[in-house]
Short mmCIF file of C-alpha atoms in Angstrom, two decimals:
data_model
loop_
_atom_site.label_atom_id
_atom_site.label_comp_id
_atom_site.label_asym_id
_atom_site.label_seq_id
_atom_site.Cartn_x
_atom_site.Cartn_y
_atom_site.Cartn_z
CA MET A 258 33.12 70.25 106.76
CA SER A 259 33.17 72.04 110.09
CA VAL A 260 33.58 75.79 110.43
CA GLU A 261 36.88 75.22 112.21
CA THR A 262 38.23 73.03 109.41
CA ARG A 263 37.12 75.53 106.78
CA HIS A 264 38.86 78.29 108.73
CA VAL A 265 42.11 76.33 108.83
CA LEU A 266 41.99 75.63 105.09
CA ASP A 267 41.24 79.26 104.31
CA GLU A 268 44.12 80.34 106.49
CA ARG A 269 46.52 77.91 104.79
CA SER A 270 45.34 79.13 101.38
CA PHE A 271 45.90 82.72 102.44
CA ASP A 272 49.41 81.96 103.73
CA ARG A 273 50.34 80.23 100.48
CA SER A 274 48.94 83.10 98.41
CA VAL A 275 50.91 85.74 100.30
CA ILE A 276 54.16 83.77 100.08
CA ARG A 277 53.63 83.04 96.39
CA TRP A 278 53.19 86.78 95.87
CA ILE A 279 56.47 87.43 97.72
CA MET A 280 58.23 84.79 95.64
CA LYS A 281 56.83 86.30 92.43
CA SER A 282 58.15 89.72 93.48
CA VAL A 283 61.67 88.26 93.66
CA GLY A 284 61.48 86.42 90.35
CA ASN A 285 60.10 83.02 91.34
CA PRO A 286 63.39 81.35 92.36
CA ARG A 287 63.79 77.57 92.03
CA ILE A 288 63.22 76.79 95.69
CA SER A 289 60.60 75.12 97.81
CA VAL A 290 58.89 76.80 100.76
CA ARG A 291 58.02 75.18 104.06
CA LEU A 292 55.59 76.85 106.47
CA TRP A 293 55.56 76.80 110.28
CA ASN A 294 52.77 74.20 110.16
CA GLY A 295 54.83 71.79 108.03
CA ASP A 296 53.04 72.64 104.79
CA GLU A 297 55.60 72.59 101.92
CA PHE A 298 55.30 73.51 98.25
CA ARG A 299 57.48 74.39 95.26
CA VAL A 300 57.66 77.93 93.96
CA THR A 301 58.12 76.67 90.37
CA GLU A 302 57.88 73.28 88.66
CA ALA A 303 61.69 73.13 88.43
CA ARG A 304 63.63 71.02 90.91
CA PRO A 305 64.36 73.16 94.01
CA VAL A 306 67.98 73.98 94.82
CA ALA A 307 67.06 74.39 98.50
CA CYS A 308 64.13 74.74 100.89
CA MET A 309 63.31 78.04 102.60
CA GLU A 310 61.45 77.46 105.86
CA PHE A 311 59.29 80.10 107.51
CA ARG A 312 59.35 79.12 111.17
CA SER A 313 56.88 81.81 112.16
CA ARG A 314 54.14 83.81 110.44
CA ARG A 315 55.93 86.88 111.76
CA ALA A 316 58.68 86.32 109.20
CA VAL A 317 56.14 86.76 106.39
CA PHE A 318 55.12 90.16 107.70
CA GLU A 319 58.79 91.18 108.10
CA LEU A 320 59.43 90.34 104.42
CA LEU A 321 56.35 92.31 103.38
CA ARG A 322 57.52 95.29 105.41
CA SER A 323 61.11 95.34 104.12
CA PRO A 324 62.27 92.43 101.91
CA SER A 325 66.05 92.84 102.31
CA VAL A 326 66.21 93.89 105.96
CA GLY A 327 63.33 91.57 106.83
CA PHE A 328 64.92 88.49 105.30
CA GLY A 329 68.37 89.27 106.73
CA GLU A 330 67.11 89.84 110.25
CA CYS A 331 64.68 86.92 110.21
CA TYR A 332 67.36 84.53 108.95
CA SER A 333 69.85 85.82 111.52
CA ARG A 334 67.34 85.32 114.37
CA GLY A 335 66.25 81.89 113.13
CA LEU A 336 62.72 82.89 112.11
CA ILE A 337 63.67 81.79 108.58
CA ASP A 338 65.86 78.79 107.90
CA VAL A 339 67.41 77.33 104.75
CA HIS A 340 67.75 73.59 104.19
CA GLY A 341 70.30 72.51 101.59
CA ASP A 342 73.32 74.21 100.07
CA PHE A 343 73.22 77.76 101.41
CA LEU A 344 75.46 79.21 98.68
CA ALA A 345 73.32 77.56 95.99
CA PHE A 346 70.27 79.13 97.66
CA ALA A 347 71.91 82.58 97.72
CA ASN A 348 72.96 82.24 94.07
CA GLU A 349 69.44 81.25 93.01
CA ILE A 350 67.67 84.02 94.93
CA THR A 351 70.11 86.68 93.74
CA ALA A 352 69.98 85.53 90.12
CA ALA A 353 66.15 85.50 90.20
CA ILE A 354 66.00 89.03 91.62
CA THR A 355 68.57 90.26 89.09
CA ARG A 356 66.58 88.83 86.18
CA HIS A 357 63.22 90.03 87.48
CA ARG A 358 63.88 93.57 88.62
CA GLY A 359 64.60 95.64 85.53
CA ASN A 360 64.47 98.97 87.32
CA SER A 361 64.73 102.13 85.25
CA TYR A 362 68.30 103.38 84.98
CA TYR A 363 67.24 106.87 86.02
CA VAL A 364 65.17 105.66 88.98
CA SER A 365 68.12 103.59 90.21
CA LYS A 366 70.46 106.53 89.73
CA LEU A 367 68.16 108.80 91.74
CA ARG A 368 68.03 106.23 94.53
CA SER A 369 71.82 106.08 94.51
CA LEU A 370 72.14 109.85 94.79
CA LEU A 371 69.59 110.11 97.60
CA HIS A 372 71.17 107.21 99.49
CA ALA A 373 74.70 108.57 99.10
CA ALA A 374 73.96 112.23 99.88
CA ARG A 375 74.94 111.87 103.53
CA ARG A 376 78.61 112.65 104.02
CA ASN A 377 80.89 110.40 106.04
CA SER A 378 82.51 112.81 108.48
CA LEU A 379 85.81 111.93 110.16
CA SER A 380 84.04 110.78 113.32
CA ARG A 381 81.38 108.84 111.41
CA SER A 382 84.02 107.16 109.25
CA ARG A 383 85.90 106.01 112.35
CA HIS A 384 82.67 104.63 113.82
CA ASN A 385 81.85 102.80 110.56
CA VAL A 386 85.32 101.24 110.38
CA HIS A 387 85.15 100.17 114.03
CA HIS A 388 81.75 98.50 113.44
CA HIS A 389 83.15 96.08 110.86
CA TYR A 390 86.93 95.87 111.05
CA ASP A 391 87.45 95.96 114.82
CA LEU A 392 85.46 92.81 115.52
CA GLY A 393 88.75 91.24 116.57
CA ASN A 394 91.78 90.02 114.66
CA ASP A 395 91.24 86.51 116.04
CA PHE A 396 87.87 86.39 114.26
CA TYR A 397 89.28 87.26 110.86
CA LYS A 398 92.27 84.93 111.32
CA LEU A 399 89.83 82.02 111.41
CA TRP A 400 88.78 82.31 107.77
CA LEU A 401 91.05 84.70 105.85
CA ASP A 402 94.34 83.64 104.30
CA GLU A 403 97.66 83.70 106.15
CA ARG A 404 98.35 87.33 105.17
CA MET A 405 94.88 88.49 106.27
CA VAL A 406 93.93 89.91 102.86
CA TYR A 407 90.29 90.95 102.99
CA THR A 408 89.81 91.97 99.35
CA CYS A 409 89.29 90.20 96.03
CA ALA A 410 91.89 87.55 95.19
CA TYR A 411 93.27 87.05 91.67
CA TYR A 412 93.05 83.45 90.47
CA ASP A 413 95.64 83.62 87.69
CA THR A 414 95.54 79.82 87.32
CA PRO A 415 92.42 77.64 87.66
CA ALA A 416 94.01 75.47 90.35
CA ALA A 417 95.18 78.35 92.55
CA THR A 418 94.37 78.21 96.26
CA LEU A 419 93.05 81.23 98.14
CA GLU A 420 96.53 81.81 99.59
CA GLU A 421 98.14 81.71 96.14
CA ALA A 422 95.43 83.88 94.59
CA GLN A 423 95.86 86.58 97.23
CA VAL A 424 99.61 86.76 96.60
CA ALA A 425 98.88 86.88 92.86
CA LYS A 426 96.53 89.83 93.50
CA LEU A 427 99.21 91.72 95.42
CA ASP A 428 101.66 91.20 92.55
CA HIS A 429 99.02 92.12 89.97
CA VAL A 430 98.50 95.47 91.69
CA CYS A 431 102.24 96.08 92.02
CA ARG A 432 102.90 95.33 88.35
CA LYS A 433 100.12 97.67 87.26
CA LEU A 434 101.73 100.44 89.32
CA GLN A 435 105.18 99.60 87.82
CA LEU A 436 106.83 99.92 91.21
CA GLU A 437 110.56 100.61 91.29
CA PRO A 438 113.01 100.50 94.22
CA GLY A 439 113.27 103.78 96.09
CA GLN A 440 109.81 105.07 95.19
CA LYS A 441 107.50 106.49 97.84
CA VAL A 442 104.03 104.92 97.98
CA ILE A 443 101.01 106.15 99.87
CA GLU A 444 98.31 103.56 100.57
CA ALA A 445 94.87 104.68 101.73
CA GLY A 446 93.01 102.02 103.70
CA CYS A 447 95.63 99.33 104.27
CA GLY A 448 93.73 96.61 106.12
CA TRP A 449 96.11 94.37 108.07
CA GLY A 450 99.06 95.59 106.02
CA ALA A 451 99.53 92.79 103.46
CA LEU A 452 99.91 94.99 100.38
CA ALA A 453 102.17 97.55 102.09
CA LEU A 454 104.50 94.84 103.37
CA HIS A 455 104.48 93.04 100.01
CA MET A 456 105.39 96.23 98.15
CA ALA A 457 108.26 97.00 100.50
CA GLU A 458 109.65 93.46 100.64
CA HIS A 459 109.40 92.49 96.98
CA TYR A 460 109.58 95.83 95.15
CA GLY A 461 111.90 97.85 97.39
CA VAL A 462 109.61 100.86 97.88
CA GLU A 463 108.93 103.01 100.92
CA VAL A 464 105.29 102.88 102.05
CA ILE A 465 103.16 105.10 104.26
CA ALA A 466 99.83 103.36 104.89
CA TYR A 467 96.75 104.95 106.49
CA ASN A 468 93.89 103.18 108.26
CA ASN A 469 91.20 104.17 110.78
CA SER A 470 91.10 100.74 112.43
CA ARG A 471 93.08 100.58 115.66
CA GLU A 472 93.22 96.78 115.69
CA GLN A 473 94.32 96.49 112.07
CA VAL A 474 97.06 99.08 112.44
CA ALA A 475 98.40 97.47 115.63
CA TYR A 476 98.51 94.09 113.90
CA ALA A 477 100.18 95.56 110.80
CA LYS A 478 102.88 97.23 112.90
CA GLU A 479 103.63 93.95 114.63
CA ARG A 480 103.97 92.21 111.26
CA ALA A 481 106.27 94.94 109.94
CA ALA A 482 108.54 94.66 112.98
CA ALA A 483 108.61 90.86 112.79
CA ALA A 484 109.56 91.00 109.10
CA LYS A 485 112.16 93.75 109.79
CA LEU A 486 110.33 96.05 107.36
CA ASP A 487 109.39 98.77 109.84
CA ASP A 488 112.16 100.97 108.46
CA ARG A 489 110.43 100.95 105.05
CA VAL A 490 106.74 100.75 106.02
CA THR A 491 104.98 103.24 108.27
CA PHE A 492 101.43 102.43 109.39
CA VAL A 493 99.41 105.46 110.45
CA GLU A 494 96.19 105.16 112.45
CA ASP A 495 94.34 108.03 110.82
CA ASP A 496 91.86 108.94 108.12
CA TYR A 497 92.94 109.22 104.48
CA ARG A 498 91.87 112.89 104.56
CA THR A 499 94.86 113.74 106.74
CA ILE A 500 97.41 112.62 104.11
CA ASP A 501 99.74 115.55 103.37
CA GLN A 502 102.92 114.03 101.87
CA ARG A 503 103.96 113.80 98.23
CA CYS A 504 104.35 110.39 96.61
CA ASP A 505 105.33 108.61 93.41
CA VAL A 506 102.45 106.16 93.71
CA PHE A 507 98.98 106.32 95.31
CA VAL A 508 97.07 103.09 95.87
CA SER A 509 93.80 102.19 97.54
CA VAL A 510 92.47 98.63 97.64
CA GLY A 511 89.01 98.12 99.11
CA MET A 512 88.53 101.57 100.64
CA LEU A 513 86.43 103.49 98.10
CA GLU A 514 83.31 101.53 99.09
CA HIS A 515 83.57 103.20 102.52
CA VAL A 516 84.36 106.74 101.38
CA GLY A 517 80.81 107.71 100.40
CA LEU A 518 79.81 109.21 97.06
CA ALA A 519 79.61 112.71 98.52
CA ASN A 520 83.34 112.53 99.32
CA PHE A 521 84.58 111.20 95.97
CA ARG A 522 85.47 114.60 94.56
CA SER A 523 87.45 115.62 97.64
CA LEU A 524 89.32 112.30 97.50
CA GLY A 525 90.31 113.08 93.92
CA ALA A 526 91.52 116.52 94.95
CA LEU A 527 93.64 114.97 97.70
CA ILE A 528 95.20 112.48 95.27
CA ARG A 529 96.03 115.31 92.87
CA ARG A 530 97.78 117.24 95.68
CA VAL A 531 99.93 114.34 96.82
CA LEU A 532 100.69 112.51 93.55
CA LYS A 533 103.72 113.70 91.58
CA PRO A 534 103.16 114.72 87.92
CA ASP A 535 104.82 111.52 86.64
CA GLY A 536 103.21 109.30 89.27
CA PHE A 537 100.68 106.48 89.00
CA GLY A 538 97.61 105.65 91.03
CA LEU A 539 95.31 102.66 91.35
CA ILE A 540 91.91 102.32 92.99
CA HIS A 541 90.49 98.83 93.52
CA THR A 542 86.85 98.75 94.58
CA ILE A 543 83.62 96.80 94.59
CA GLY A 544 81.36 98.43 92.00
CA ARG A 545 78.18 98.23 89.98
CA SER A 546 77.38 98.22 86.28
CA PHE A 547 74.91 101.08 86.88
CA PRO A 548 74.21 103.41 89.83
CA ASN A 549 72.01 102.08 92.60
CA ARG A 550 71.73 102.27 96.35
CA THR A 551 73.54 99.78 98.55
CA ASP A 552 71.48 96.94 100.00
CA SER A 553 69.61 98.12 103.11
CA TRP A 554 70.50 95.10 105.26
CA ILE A 555 74.19 95.46 104.38
CA THR A 556 74.31 99.15 105.36
CA LYS A 557 72.37 98.49 108.58
CA HIS A 558 74.25 95.46 109.86
CA ILE A 559 77.53 95.00 107.96
CA PHE A 560 78.91 98.16 106.34
CA PRO A 561 77.28 101.31 107.74
CA GLY A 562 78.00 104.37 105.62
CA GLY A 563 79.05 102.32 102.61
CA HIS A 564 78.26 103.07 98.98
CA ILE A 565 79.09 100.78 96.07
CA PRO A 566 79.78 102.97 93.04
CA SER A 567 79.24 102.54 89.33
CA LEU A 568 82.07 103.48 86.97
CA SER A 569 80.28 106.72 86.11
CA GLU A 570 80.14 107.61 89.82
CA MET A 571 83.82 106.72 90.22
CA MET A 572 84.65 109.27 87.54
CA SER A 573 83.91 112.04 90.04
CA VAL A 574 87.22 111.01 91.65
CA PHE A 575 89.13 111.35 88.37
CA GLU A 576 87.44 113.76 85.95
CA PRO A 577 87.41 116.97 88.04
CA GLN A 578 91.18 116.53 88.54
CA LYS A 579 91.69 115.73 84.83
CA PHE A 580 93.45 112.44 85.53
CA SER A 581 94.22 110.20 82.56
CA ILE A 582 92.64 106.75 82.93
CA LEU A 583 95.15 104.16 81.68
CA ASP A 584 93.43 100.87 82.41
CA VAL A 585 90.15 99.52 83.77
CA GLU A 586 89.86 95.84 84.65
CA ASN A 587 86.85 93.99 86.04
CA LEU A 588 87.68 91.01 88.28
CA ARG A 589 84.05 90.12 89.09
CA PRO A 590 84.36 86.29 88.72
CA HIS A 591 87.45 86.34 90.91
CA TYR A 592 85.52 87.94 93.76
CA ALA A 593 82.67 85.43 93.49
CA ARG A 594 85.25 82.67 93.96
CA THR A 595 87.04 84.58 96.75
CA CYS A 596 83.85 85.02 98.77
CA ALA A 597 82.94 81.36 98.24
CA ALA A 598 86.36 80.37 99.60
CA TRP A 599 85.90 82.65 102.62
CA LEU A 600 82.47 81.13 103.23
CA GLN A 601 83.90 77.60 103.14
CA ASN A 602 86.60 78.60 105.65
CA PHE A 603 84.02 80.38 107.81
CA GLU A 604 81.71 77.37 107.91
CA ALA A 605 84.59 75.18 109.06
CA GLU A 606 85.00 77.50 112.06
CA ALA A 607 81.32 78.27 112.69
CA ASP A 608 81.27 76.61 116.13
CA THR A 609 84.30 78.63 117.22
CA VAL A 610 82.70 81.85 115.94
CA ALA A 611 79.52 81.02 117.85
CA GLU A 612 81.56 80.65 121.05
CA MET A 613 83.24 84.00 120.39
CA TYR A 614 79.96 85.80 119.62
CA ASP A 615 76.68 83.88 119.28
CA LYS A 616 74.65 81.86 116.77
CA GLU A 617 72.86 84.94 115.45
CA PHE A 618 76.25 86.46 114.55
CA VAL A 619 77.22 83.26 112.72
CA ARG A 620 74.02 83.28 110.68
CA MET A 621 74.40 86.98 109.87
CA TRP A 622 77.93 86.50 108.56
CA ARG A 623 77.01 83.35 106.67
CA LEU A 624 74.36 85.37 104.86
CA TYR A 625 76.78 88.24 104.21
CA LEU A 626 79.51 86.02 102.73
CA ALA A 627 77.15 83.86 100.67
CA GLY A 628 75.18 86.90 99.51
CA SER A 629 78.37 88.67 98.47
CA SER A 630 79.54 85.69 96.42
CA ALA A 631 76.09 85.49 94.82
CA GLY A 632 76.15 89.21 94.05
CA PHE A 633 79.34 88.84 92.04
CA GLU A 634 78.21 85.58 90.45
CA SER A 635 74.98 87.19 89.20
CA GLY A 636 76.58 90.43 87.99
CA THR A 637 74.76 92.55 90.58
CA LEU A 638 78.24 93.48 91.86
CA GLN A 639 81.45 94.18 89.95
CA LEU A 640 85.09 94.53 91.00
CA TYR A 641 86.97 97.37 89.33
CA GLN A 642 90.66 98.16 89.26
CA VAL A 643 91.26 101.60 87.76
CA LEU A 644 94.82 102.69 86.89
CA PHE A 645 95.42 106.40 86.33
CA THR A 646 98.06 109.13 86.11
CA PRO A 647 98.10 112.94 86.05
CA ARG A 648 97.37 114.26 82.57
CA GLY A 649 100.48 115.11 80.58
CA ASN A 650 102.49 112.14 81.83
CA ASN A 651 103.71 110.53 78.61
CA ASP A 652 105.96 107.97 80.27
CA VAL A 653 103.19 105.37 80.19
CA PRO A 654 103.10 101.79 78.84
CA TRP A 655 102.11 101.24 75.22
CA THR A 656 100.63 97.79 75.89
CA ARG A 657 99.43 95.70 78.81
CA HIS A 658 102.47 93.43 78.67
CA TYR A 659 103.84 94.94 81.89
CA GLN A 660 100.87 93.49 83.82
CA TYR A 661 101.82 89.88 83.18
CA PRO A 662 105.00 88.11 84.34
CA GLY A 663 107.44 86.87 81.73
CA VAL A 664 106.14 89.13 78.94
CA ALA A 665 108.53 91.84 77.79
CA GLU A 666 107.28 95.34 77.05
CA THR A 667 107.86 96.39 73.41
CA ARG A 668 107.67 99.87 72.02
#
């Protein structure tokens, strides 16, 4: 055997050893690995769900340097590719990591506190919102439902479509809040206005909705005018911290993730100031089953300034203000299915998205949507709806019958 041949074999053995170590560190997922030289091997004896191809040795070093950011950036740039069902790959990798990494609760909690210590100022919050939500309404129209609802759907029947499930979610929120005609509702973080318009049209309430995104607010105002609801719905392009009006109902769907843990207590104080003593509030948010920091690639490329809270961290919104928690529901499986539906829609429009942006953007968002679905599927992520009221309000439901259509409340 020549020296050159021995060198090549040693190099291939080294490459395999390093990659097997990386795969072991993420729980030995059921995948195969293909190297830049065509060499391919299975990580485990089980049948692979997909093949992960390293197209350059550089990708290996990026994963060693920072696994999450390294993988996300290498996949986005095409240094890593995935052959097979991408969602199945994301589910397998996420499940393997979830099983393997049994971090100490207290270590994870410390990481969460250190990561979330930085406050989102008004200017930083506007920048963070612009980074994600002002990519262009035409982009989101390609793969969201007709109402442009960019939060967890509620599949109240197994056969429900994404469109039907998003309407069901809007109604589910409205029923929990027990909306009545003539009430005043404040919504913090209103997206493209779907919930505000639904509340006004179907429940006869007056809504003031706040949002930092210029494009979303402009679109929402156009929809309100077209539906002749602009006399009952006011969209305000401003931060939730500027809210200064009293209301019967306070609702926030999909905003708490962007508030930042350091601002939770001040959000609770604001809600207490604006919510009437007999009022109701609901916060709908992505969450965790225990405190931990948000994924590094997500905060760098998708949601800067974001923090995904555990229920114990969410209590800093409610406990200092002595709110009474009435109901907590976890819709985790619904969000896994929602993200999978978004991914399917996105893939159908991938060529159009590439023309609007570029192929790297397409790969980045494919990873984000598939990874999000996998996060909910594995239990890494949760979806909480928390219903609350000021303490001392005794005009509250005795059962959960009010949450479901066709079931009468008994007392």
